[in-house]
Coordinates of C-alpha atoms and ligand atoms in Angstrom, one line a residue:
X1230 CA -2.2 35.9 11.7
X1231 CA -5.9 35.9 12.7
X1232 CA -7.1 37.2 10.0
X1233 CA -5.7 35.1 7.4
X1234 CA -7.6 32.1 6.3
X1235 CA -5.4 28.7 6.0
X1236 CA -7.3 26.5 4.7
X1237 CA -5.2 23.6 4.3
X1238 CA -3.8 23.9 7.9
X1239 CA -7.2 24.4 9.3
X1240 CA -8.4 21.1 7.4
X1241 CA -5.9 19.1 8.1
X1242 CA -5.5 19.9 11.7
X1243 CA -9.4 19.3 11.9
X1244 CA -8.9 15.9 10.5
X1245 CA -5.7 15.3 12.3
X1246 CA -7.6 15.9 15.2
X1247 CA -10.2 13.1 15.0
X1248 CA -7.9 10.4 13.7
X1249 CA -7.1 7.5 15.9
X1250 CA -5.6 5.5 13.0
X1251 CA -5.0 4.6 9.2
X1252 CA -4.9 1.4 8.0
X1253 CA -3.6 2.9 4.4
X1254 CA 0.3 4.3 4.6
X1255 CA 2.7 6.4 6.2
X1256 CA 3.1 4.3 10.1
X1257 CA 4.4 7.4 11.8
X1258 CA 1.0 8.7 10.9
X1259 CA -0.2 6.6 13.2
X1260 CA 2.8 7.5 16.2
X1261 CA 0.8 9.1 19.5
X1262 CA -2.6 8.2 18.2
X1263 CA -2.9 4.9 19.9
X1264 CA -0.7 3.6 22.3
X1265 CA 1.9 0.7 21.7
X1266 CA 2.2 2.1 17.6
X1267 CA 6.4 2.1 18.5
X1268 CA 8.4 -0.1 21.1
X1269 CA 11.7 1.3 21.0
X1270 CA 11.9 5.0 23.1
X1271 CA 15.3 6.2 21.8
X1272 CA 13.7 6.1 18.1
X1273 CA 10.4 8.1 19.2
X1274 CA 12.8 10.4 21.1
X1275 CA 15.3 10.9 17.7
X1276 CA 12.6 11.1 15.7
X1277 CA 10.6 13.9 17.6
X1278 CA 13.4 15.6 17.0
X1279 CA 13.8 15.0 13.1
X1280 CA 12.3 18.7 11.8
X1281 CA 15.1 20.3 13.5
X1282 CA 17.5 18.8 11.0
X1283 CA 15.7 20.4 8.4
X1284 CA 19.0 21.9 7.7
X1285 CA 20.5 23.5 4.5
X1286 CA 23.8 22.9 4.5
X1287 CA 26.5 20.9 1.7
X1288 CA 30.2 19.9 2.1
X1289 CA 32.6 20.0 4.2
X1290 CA 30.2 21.2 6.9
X1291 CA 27.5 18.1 6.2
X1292 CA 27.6 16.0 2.7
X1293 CA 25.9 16.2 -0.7
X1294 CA 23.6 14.5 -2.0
X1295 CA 24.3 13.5 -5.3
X1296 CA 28.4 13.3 -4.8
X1297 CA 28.4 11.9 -1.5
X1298 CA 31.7 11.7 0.5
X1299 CA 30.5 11.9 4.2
X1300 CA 28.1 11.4 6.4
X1301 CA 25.5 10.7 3.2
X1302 CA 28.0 8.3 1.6
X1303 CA 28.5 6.1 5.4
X1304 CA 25.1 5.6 5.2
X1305 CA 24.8 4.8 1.6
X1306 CA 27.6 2.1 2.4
X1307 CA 25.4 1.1 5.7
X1308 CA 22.5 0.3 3.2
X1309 CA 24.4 -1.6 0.6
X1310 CA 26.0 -4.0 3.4
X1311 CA 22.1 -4.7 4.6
X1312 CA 21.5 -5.3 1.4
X1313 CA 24.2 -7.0 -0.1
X1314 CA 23.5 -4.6 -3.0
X1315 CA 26.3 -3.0 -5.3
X1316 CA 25.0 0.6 -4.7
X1317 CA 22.3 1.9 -2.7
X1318 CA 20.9 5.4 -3.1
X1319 CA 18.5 7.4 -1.1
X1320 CA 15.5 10.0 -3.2
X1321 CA 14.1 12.5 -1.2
X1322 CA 11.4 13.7 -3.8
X1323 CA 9.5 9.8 -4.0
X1324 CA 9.1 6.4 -5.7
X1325 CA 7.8 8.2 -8.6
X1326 CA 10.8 10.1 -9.2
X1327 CA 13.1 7.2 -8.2
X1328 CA 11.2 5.3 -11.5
X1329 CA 11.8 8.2 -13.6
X1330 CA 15.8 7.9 -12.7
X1331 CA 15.6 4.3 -13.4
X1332 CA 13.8 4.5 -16.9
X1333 CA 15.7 7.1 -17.8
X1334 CA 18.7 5.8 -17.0
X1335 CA 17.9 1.8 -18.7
X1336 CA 16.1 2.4 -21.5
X1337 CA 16.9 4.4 -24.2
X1338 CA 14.8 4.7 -27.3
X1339 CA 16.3 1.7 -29.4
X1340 CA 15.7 -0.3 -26.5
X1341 CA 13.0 -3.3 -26.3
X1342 CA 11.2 -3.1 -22.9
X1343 CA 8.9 -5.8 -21.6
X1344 CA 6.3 -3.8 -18.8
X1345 CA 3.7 -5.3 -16.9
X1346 CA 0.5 -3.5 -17.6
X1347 CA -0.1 -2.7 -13.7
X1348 CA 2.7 -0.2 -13.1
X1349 CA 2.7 3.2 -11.3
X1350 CA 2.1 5.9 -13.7
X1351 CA 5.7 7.2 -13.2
X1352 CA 7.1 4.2 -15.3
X1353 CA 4.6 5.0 -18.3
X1354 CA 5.3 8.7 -18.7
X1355 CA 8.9 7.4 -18.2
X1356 CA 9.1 5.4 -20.8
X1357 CA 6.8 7.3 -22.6
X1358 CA 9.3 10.5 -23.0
X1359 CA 12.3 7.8 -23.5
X1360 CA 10.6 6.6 -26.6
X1361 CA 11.5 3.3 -25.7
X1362 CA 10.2 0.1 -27.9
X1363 CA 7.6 -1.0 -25.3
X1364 CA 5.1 -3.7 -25.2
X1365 CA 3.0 -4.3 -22.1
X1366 CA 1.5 -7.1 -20.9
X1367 CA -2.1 -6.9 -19.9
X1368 CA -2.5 -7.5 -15.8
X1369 CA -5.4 -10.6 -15.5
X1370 CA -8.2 -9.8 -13.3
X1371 CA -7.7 -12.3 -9.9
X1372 CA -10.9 -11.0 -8.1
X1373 CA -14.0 -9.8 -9.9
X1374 CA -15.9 -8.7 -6.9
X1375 CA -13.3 -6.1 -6.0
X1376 CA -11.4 -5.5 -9.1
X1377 CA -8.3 -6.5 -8.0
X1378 CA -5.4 -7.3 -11.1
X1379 CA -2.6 -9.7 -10.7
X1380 CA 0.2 -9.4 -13.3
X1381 CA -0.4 -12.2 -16.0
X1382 CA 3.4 -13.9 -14.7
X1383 CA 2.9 -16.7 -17.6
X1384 CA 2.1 -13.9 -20.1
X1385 CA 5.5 -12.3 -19.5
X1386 CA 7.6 -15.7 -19.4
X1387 CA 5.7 -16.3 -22.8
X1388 CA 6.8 -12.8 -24.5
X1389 CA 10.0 -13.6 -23.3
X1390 CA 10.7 -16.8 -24.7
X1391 CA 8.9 -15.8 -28.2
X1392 CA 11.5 -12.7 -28.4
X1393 CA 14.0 -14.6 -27.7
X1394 CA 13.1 -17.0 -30.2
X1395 CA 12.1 -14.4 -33.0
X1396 CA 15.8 -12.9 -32.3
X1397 CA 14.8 -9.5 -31.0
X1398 CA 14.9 -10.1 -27.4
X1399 CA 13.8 -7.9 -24.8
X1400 CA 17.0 -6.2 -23.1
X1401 CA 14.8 -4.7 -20.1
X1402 CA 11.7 -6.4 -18.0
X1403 CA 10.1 -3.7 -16.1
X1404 CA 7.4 -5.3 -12.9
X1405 CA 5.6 -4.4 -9.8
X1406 CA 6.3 -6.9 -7.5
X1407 CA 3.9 -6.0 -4.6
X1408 CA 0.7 -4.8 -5.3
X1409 CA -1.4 -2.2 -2.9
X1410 CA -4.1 -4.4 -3.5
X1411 CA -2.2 -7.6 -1.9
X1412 CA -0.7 -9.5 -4.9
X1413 CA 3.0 -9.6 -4.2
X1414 CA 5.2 -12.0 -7.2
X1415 CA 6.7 -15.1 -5.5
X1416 CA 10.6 -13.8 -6.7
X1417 CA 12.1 -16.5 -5.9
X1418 CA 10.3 -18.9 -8.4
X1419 CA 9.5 -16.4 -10.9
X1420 CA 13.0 -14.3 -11.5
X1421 CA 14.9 -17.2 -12.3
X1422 CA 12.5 -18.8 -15.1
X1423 CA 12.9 -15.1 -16.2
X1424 CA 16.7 -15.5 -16.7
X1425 CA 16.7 -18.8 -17.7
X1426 CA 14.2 -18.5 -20.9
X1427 CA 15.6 -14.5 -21.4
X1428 CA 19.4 -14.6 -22.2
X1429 CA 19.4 -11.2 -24.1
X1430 CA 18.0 -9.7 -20.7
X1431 CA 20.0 -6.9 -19.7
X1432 CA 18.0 -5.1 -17.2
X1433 CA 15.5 -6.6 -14.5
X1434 CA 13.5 -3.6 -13.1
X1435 CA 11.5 -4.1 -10.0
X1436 CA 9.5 -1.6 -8.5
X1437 CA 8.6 -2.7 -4.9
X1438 CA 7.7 0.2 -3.7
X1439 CA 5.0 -1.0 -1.3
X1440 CA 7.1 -3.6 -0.5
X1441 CA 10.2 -1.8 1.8
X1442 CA 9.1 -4.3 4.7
X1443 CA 9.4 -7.6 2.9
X1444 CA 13.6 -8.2 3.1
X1445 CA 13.1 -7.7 7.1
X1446 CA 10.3 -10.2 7.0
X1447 CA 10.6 -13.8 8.3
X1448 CA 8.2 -15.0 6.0
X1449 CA 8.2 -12.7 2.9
X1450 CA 12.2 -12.3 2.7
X1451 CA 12.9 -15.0 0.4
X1452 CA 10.8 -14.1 -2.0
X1453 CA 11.5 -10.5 -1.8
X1454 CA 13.6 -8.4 -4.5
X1455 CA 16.6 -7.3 -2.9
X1456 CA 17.3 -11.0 -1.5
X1457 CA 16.7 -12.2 -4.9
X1458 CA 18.4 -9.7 -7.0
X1459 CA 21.4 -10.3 -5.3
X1460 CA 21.5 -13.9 -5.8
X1461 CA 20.8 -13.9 -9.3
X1462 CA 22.8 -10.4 -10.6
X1463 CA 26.0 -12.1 -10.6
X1464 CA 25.0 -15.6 -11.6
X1465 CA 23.1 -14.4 -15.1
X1466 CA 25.1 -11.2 -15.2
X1467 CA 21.9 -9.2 -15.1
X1468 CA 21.0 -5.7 -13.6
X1469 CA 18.9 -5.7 -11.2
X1470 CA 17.2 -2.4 -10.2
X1471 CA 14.9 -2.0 -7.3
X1472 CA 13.3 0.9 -5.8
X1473 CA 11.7 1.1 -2.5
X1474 CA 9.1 3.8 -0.9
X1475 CA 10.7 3.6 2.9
X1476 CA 7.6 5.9 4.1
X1477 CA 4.5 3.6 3.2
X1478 CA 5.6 0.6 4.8
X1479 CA 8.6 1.6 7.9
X1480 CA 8.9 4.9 10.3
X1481 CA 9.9 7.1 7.9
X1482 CA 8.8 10.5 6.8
X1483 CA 7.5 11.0 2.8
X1484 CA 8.4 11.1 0.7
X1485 CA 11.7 8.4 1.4
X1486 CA 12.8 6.5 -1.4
X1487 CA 15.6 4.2 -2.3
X1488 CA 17.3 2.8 -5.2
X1489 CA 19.3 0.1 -4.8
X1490 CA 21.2 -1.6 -7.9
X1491 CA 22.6 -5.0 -7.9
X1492 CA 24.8 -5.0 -11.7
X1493 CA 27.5 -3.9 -13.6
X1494 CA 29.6 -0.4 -12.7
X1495 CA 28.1 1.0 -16.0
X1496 CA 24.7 0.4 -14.9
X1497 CA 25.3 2.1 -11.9
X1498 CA 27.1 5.0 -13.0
X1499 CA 24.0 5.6 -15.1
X1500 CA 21.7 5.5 -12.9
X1501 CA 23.9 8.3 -10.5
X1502 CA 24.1 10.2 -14.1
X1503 CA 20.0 9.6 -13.8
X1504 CA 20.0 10.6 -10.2
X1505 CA 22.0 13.8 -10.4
X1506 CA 19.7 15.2 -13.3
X1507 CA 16.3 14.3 -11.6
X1508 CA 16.7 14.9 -8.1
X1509 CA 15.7 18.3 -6.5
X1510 CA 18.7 20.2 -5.9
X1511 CA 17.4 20.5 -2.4
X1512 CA 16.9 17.2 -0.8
X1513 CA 15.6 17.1 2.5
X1514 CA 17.7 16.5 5.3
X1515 CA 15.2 15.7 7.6
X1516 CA 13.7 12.9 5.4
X1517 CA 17.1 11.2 5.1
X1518 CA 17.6 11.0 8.6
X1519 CA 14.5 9.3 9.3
X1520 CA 15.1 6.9 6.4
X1521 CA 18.1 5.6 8.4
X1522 CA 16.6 5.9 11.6
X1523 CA 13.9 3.7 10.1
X1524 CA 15.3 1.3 8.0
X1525 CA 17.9 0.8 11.6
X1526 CA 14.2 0.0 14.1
X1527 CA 13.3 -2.2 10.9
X1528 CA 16.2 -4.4 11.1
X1529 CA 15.9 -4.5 14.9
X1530 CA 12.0 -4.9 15.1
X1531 CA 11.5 -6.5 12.1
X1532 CA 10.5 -10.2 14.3
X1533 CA 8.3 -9.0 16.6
X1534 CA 6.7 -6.6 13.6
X1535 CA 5.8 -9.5 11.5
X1536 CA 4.5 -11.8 14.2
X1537 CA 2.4 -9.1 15.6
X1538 CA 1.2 -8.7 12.2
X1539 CA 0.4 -12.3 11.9
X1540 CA -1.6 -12.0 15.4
X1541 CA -3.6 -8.7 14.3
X1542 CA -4.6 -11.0 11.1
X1543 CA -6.1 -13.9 12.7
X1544 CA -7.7 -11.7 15.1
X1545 CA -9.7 -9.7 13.0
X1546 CA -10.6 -13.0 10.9
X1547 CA -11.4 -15.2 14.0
X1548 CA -13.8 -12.0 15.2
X1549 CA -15.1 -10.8 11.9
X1550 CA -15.7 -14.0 10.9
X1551 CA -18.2 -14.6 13.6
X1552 CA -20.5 -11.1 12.2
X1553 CA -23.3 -11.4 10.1
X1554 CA -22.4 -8.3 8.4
X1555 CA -18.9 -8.7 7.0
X1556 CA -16.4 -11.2 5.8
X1557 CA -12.7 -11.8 6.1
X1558 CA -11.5 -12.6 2.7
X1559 CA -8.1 -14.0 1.8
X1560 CA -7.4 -13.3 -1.9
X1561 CA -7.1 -16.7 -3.7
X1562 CA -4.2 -16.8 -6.0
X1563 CA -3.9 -19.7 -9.0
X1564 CA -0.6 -18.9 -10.1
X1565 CA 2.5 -20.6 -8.8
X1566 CA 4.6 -17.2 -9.7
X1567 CA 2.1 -15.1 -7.3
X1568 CA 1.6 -15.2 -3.5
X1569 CA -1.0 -12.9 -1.5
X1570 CA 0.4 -10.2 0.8
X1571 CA 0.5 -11.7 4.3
X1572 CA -0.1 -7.8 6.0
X1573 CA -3.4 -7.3 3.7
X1574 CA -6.9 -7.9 4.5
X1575 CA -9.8 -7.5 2.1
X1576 CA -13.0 -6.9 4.6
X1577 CA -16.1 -7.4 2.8
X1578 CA -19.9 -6.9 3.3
X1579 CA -22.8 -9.5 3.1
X1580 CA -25.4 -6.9 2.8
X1581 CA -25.7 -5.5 -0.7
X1582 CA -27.0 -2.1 1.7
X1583 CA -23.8 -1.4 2.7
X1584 CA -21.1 -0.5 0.2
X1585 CA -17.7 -0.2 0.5
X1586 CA -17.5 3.5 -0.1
X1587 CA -20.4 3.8 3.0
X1588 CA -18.2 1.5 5.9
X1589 CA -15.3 3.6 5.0
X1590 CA -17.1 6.9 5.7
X1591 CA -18.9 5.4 9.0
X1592 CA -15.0 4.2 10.0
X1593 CA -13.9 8.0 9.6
X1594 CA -16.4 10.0 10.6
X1595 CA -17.4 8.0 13.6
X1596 CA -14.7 6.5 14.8
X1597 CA -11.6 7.7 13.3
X1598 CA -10.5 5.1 11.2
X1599 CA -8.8 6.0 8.0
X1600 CA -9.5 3.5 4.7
X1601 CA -8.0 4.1 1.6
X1602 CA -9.0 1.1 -1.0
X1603 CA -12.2 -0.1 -1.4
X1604 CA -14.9 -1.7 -3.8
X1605 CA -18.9 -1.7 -4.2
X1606 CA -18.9 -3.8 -1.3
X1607 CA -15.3 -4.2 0.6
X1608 CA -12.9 -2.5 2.3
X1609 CA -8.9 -3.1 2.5
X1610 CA -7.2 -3.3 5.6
X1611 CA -2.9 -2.7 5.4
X1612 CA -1.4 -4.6 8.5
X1613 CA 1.5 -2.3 8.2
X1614 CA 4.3 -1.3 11.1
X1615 CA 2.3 1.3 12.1
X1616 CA -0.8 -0.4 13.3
X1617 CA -1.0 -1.4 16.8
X1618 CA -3.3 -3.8 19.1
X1619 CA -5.3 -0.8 20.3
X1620 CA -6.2 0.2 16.8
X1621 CA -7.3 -3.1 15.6
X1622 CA -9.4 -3.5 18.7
X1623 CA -11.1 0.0 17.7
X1624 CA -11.2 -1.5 14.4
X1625 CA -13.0 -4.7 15.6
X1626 CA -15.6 -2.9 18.0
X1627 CA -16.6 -0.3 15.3
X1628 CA -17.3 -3.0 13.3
X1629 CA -19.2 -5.5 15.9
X1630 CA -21.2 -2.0 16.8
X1631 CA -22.2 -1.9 13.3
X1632 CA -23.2 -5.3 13.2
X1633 CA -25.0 -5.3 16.3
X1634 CA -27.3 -2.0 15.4
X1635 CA -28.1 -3.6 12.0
X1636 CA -29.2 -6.9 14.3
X1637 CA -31.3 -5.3 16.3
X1638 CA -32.9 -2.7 14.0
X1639 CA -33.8 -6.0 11.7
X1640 CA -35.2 -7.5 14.3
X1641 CA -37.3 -5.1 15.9
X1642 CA -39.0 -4.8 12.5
X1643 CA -39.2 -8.1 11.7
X1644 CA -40.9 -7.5 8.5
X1645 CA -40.0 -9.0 5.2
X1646 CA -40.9 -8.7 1.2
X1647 CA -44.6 -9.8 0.9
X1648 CA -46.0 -8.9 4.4
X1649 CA -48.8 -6.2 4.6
X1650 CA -48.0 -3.3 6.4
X1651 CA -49.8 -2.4 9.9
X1652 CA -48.5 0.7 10.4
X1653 CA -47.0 4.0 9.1
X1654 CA -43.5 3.8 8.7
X1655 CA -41.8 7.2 8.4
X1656 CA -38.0 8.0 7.7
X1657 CA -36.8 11.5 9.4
X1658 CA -35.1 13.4 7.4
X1659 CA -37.5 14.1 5.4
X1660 CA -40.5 12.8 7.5
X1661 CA -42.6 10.8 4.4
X1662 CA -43.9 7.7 5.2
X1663 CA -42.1 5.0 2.9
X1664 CA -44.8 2.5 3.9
X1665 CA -48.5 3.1 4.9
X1666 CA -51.4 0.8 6.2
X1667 CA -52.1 -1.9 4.1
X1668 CA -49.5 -1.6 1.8
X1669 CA -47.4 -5.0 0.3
X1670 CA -43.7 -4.6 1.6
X1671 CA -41.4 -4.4 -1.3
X1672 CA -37.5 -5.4 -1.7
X1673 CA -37.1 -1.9 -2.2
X1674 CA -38.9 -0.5 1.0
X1675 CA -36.7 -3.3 2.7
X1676 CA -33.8 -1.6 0.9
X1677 CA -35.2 2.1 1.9
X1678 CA -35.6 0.7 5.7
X1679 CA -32.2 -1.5 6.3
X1680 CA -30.3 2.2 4.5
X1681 CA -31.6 4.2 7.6
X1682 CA -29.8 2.0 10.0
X1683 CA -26.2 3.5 8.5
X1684 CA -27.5 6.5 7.4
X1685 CA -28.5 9.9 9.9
X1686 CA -31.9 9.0 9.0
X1687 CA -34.4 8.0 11.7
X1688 CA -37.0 5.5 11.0
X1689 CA -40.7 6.6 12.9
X1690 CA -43.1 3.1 13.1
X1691 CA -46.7 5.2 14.0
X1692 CA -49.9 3.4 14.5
X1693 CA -52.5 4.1 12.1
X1694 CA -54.7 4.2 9.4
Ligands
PLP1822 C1 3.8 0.7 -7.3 C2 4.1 2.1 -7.0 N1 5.3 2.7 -7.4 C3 5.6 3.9 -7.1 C4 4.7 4.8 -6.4 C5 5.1 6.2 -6.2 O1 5.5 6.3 -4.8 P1 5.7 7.7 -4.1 O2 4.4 8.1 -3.6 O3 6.8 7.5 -3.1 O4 6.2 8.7 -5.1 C6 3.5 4.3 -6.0 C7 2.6 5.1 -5.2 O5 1.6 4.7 -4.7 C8 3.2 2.9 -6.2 O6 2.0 2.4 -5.8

C-alpha cells in the first residue's frame, strides 16, 4: 500500500487536516473541528457510528427502497406527519436527481411550464430531455456589486395572469425558493397570488433545496414551502412538490435528499413511478439513517439553532462593523414577494486591494476557514447548523488581524499619491525597488505597496540615493 499513490486521499486528508471550519455546506463537516459544533451526545455517538450501517441488504431482513414496507416506509410515514405532507420520500443520490424525478414525473412534452430563470441545472436538462413547452422568466439582478439575482416574482405573476387570459395557461410553475446567495421567496405572500391569478395551475414545483432548515425555524417557518404547500394544496386543489437537500443545511451525510408531495394520489404515484426509474438501485443505507437522525436533532434543536444563529449574526456585524477593512452587508430587497436569508452574511471589503477571491485564500491557507461564494470584492458567510461560537470567533480574529496588519503597515509608511520619495522602497520577492529617491508616488505604487501587506511579499524601506 506504500507504494501506491492516492491522490485524492492524500489531498483531501491534507486539507482535512488544516480545516477548522466551513462557512459553505455540509455541518457535519464541521463536527470535531471546533468545539460546541453539536449539543446533543446521543446523536454524535449514533452518528459516529453511521458507516457501519453501510449495509447491503433488502426485504424481509431490512426494507427497500423504492417499495417500502418496513423500517424505510416507518420513517417515510415519520416524515409525512412532520410535515403534514401526503407522501414524503427520501433520495440517496441528491437534489439534482430528486429534480430530475420531479420533472420527469410533472411535465410531459405537451405541457406548458413556467420556470424561473435561476434554477439548478438539474431542472433545465430536465426539462430539456422532457421536451416540455417552457418559458423562463429572466432572474433581476438585486445587487450589482456582487452579482447576486433575485427571481423577478412580479414577472412570473404577470406570465401567469397573461396565460391565463390568452387561454393557454401554464399547468406547472417551476421556482427556487431559497437562494445560496441569500434571497429566499416570502411563500406565504407569494404562493397564494400564484393560485389566485393561475386557475389552470396544476403543478407548483419548489425546489428549496438550500432551504431544509427553514420549516424548523421560528422566524423563517411561515414562509417556508412545506408549511405553505400544505395549506394551500387542498384549498386550490394544486400539487405541490418540494424537494429538500437534508445535507447542506442539517447533520446529515450527502448526498440526503427528500421529496415531499402535497396533491392528488395520481401526482404521487407518478412521482414513485419517477422515483423507481431514477434512483440508483443501490441507495445508501448509511445516508438514510443520518437523514432521520438529523431531520429528528432538527426538530429538537431547531430553537436554540436559530437563536444562536441570530447571536452569531449580530456578532460578526457589531465587530466587523467597527474595521476599517470590511463591511457587514445585509442584502436589501424591494420586493414584497422576496425576503433576505436570516443565516447569510455578505462580508465585503473597503479596499479595492483586497478582492474577494484574495480574503478567501488568506481565510484557508492561514487560518483554516473554508469560503465558497464570493465576488471582486466580498465574501459570503452561511450561518448554518454547523457553525459554532468558536468558529465565528476564529472567523472574527482572522479578520481583525487582517485589519490590524493593514493599519499598521499604512501607517508606518505614511506616504500618499503626490509625495516625493526619500528612500528606496524594495518588494522581496523579487527584490526591485518599486520606488526610488526622488520619485512622485503614484496610485499605482500605492497599489503595488498596500498588495504586499496580503501578499508573501516583503516590503524593504533602504536609505539612499
Ligand atoms: C437550488 C439547488 N437545487 C438543487 C441542487 C442540487 O443538490 P445536490 O447537491 O444535493 O444534488 C443544488 C446544488 O447546489 C441547488 O443549489
Amino acid at each position: 500500500m506504500n507504494n501506491i499513490s492516492l491522490p485524492v486521499y492524500r489531498s483531501l486528508s491534507n486539507v482535512n487536516e488544516n480545516l477548522k471550519g466551513s462557512f459553505h455546506a455540509l455541518p457535519i463537516q464541521n463536527i470535531g473541528k471546533t468545539t460546541d459544533v453539536v449539543l446533543n451526545e446521543d446523536f454524535i455517538v449514533k452518528l459516529s457510528k453511521i458507516s457501519k450501517l453501510e449495509l447491503s441488504l433488502t426485504s424481509p431482513f431490512f426494507d427497500n427502497l423504492t417499495e417500502p414496507t418496513n423500517a424505510i416506509d416507518e420513517s417515510m410515514n415519520i416524515l409525512k406527519d412532520m410535515y403534514g405532507s401526503d407522501l414524503s420520500l427520501f433520495v440517496t443520490c441528491g437534489s439534482t436527481i430528486s429534480n430530475k424525478i420531479i420533472i420527469e414525473a410533472v411535465c410531459k412534452a405537451s405541457d406548458k411550464v413556467l420556470c424561473q430563470k435561476g434554477v439548478h441545472q438539474s431542472i433545465y436538462f430536465s426539462l430539456k430531455s422532457q421536451n416540455s413547452d417552457v418559458d423562463y422568466v429572466q432572474d433581476l439582478v438585486c445587487n450589482d456589486d456582487a452579482n447576486i439575482y433575485s427571481a423577478d416574482t412580479q414577472g412570473i405573476i404577470d406570465s401567469l395572469i397573461k396565460a391565463e387570459k390568452d387561454g393557454i395557461p401554464y399547468s406547472t410553475l417551476v421556482i427556487n425558493s431559497q437562494t445560496y446567495d441569500g434571497v429566499c421567496f416570502d411563500l406565504q405572500k407569494f404562493l397564494p397570488i400564484v393560485c389566485e391569478v393561475a386557475k389552470g395551475i396544476k403543478n407548483i414545483v419548489i425546489d428549496e433545496a438550500w432551504g431544509a432548515w427553514s420549516i424548523f425555524d421560528s422566524q423563517m417557518k411561515e414562509k417556508s414551502a412545506i408549511q405553505n404547500a400544505r395549506q394551500l394544496s387542498q384549498k386550490y386543489g394544486v400539487n405541490f412538490i418540494v424537494t429538500h437537500s437534508i445535507h447542506k443545511s442539517l447533520f446529515a451525510l450527502r448526498q440526503a435528499s427528500i421529496i415531499s408531495i402535497f396533491g392528488s394520489e395520481e401526482c404521487q404515484n407518478k412521482i414513485i413511478g419517477s422515483h423507481f426509474r431514477n434512483h440508483s438501485t443501490s441507495p445508501s443505507y448509511s445516508i438514510l439513517g443520518s437523514m432521520e437522525l438529523a431531520l429528528n436533532h432538527a426538530c429538537q434543536y431547531a430553537t436554540l439553532y436559530s437563536n444562536r444563529t441570530n447571536e452569531q449574526c449580530k456578532k460578526l456585524k457589531s465587530v466587523i462593523n467597527e474595521l476599517s477593512l470590511f463591511r457587514c452587508q445585509q442584502l436589501t430587497l424591494n420586493n414584497q414577494y422576496l425576503i433576505p436569508d436570516p443565516t447569510k452574511l455578505w462580508i465585503t471589503c473597503t479596499t479595492k486591494l483586497l478582492s474577494g477571491v484574495k480574503i478567501r485564500e488568506i481565510l484557508f491557507n492561514k487560518y483554516g476557514i473554508y469560503i465558497s461564494r464570493y465576488s471582486h470584492n466580498s465574501i459570503l458567510i452561511n450561518l448554518h447548523h454547523g457553525v459554532s461560537n468558536e468558529l465565528i470567533y476564529l472567523l472574527i480574529d482572522a479578520l481583525c488581524e487582517i485589519d490590524k496588519k493593514y493599519k499598521i503597515k499604512n501607517n508606518s509608511l505614511n506616504i500618499s499619491v503626490g509625495d516625493v520619495a526619500s528612500c528606496f522602497y524594495i518588494l522581496y520577492p523579487p527584490g526591485v525597488p518599486i520606488l526610488t529617491p526622488g520619485q512622485t508616488i503614484s496610485n499605482n505604487v500605492i497599489t503595488k505597496i498596500n498588495q504586499s501587506i496580503f501578499d508573501d511579499t516583503s516590503l524593504l524601506i533602504v536609505e539612499g540615493n
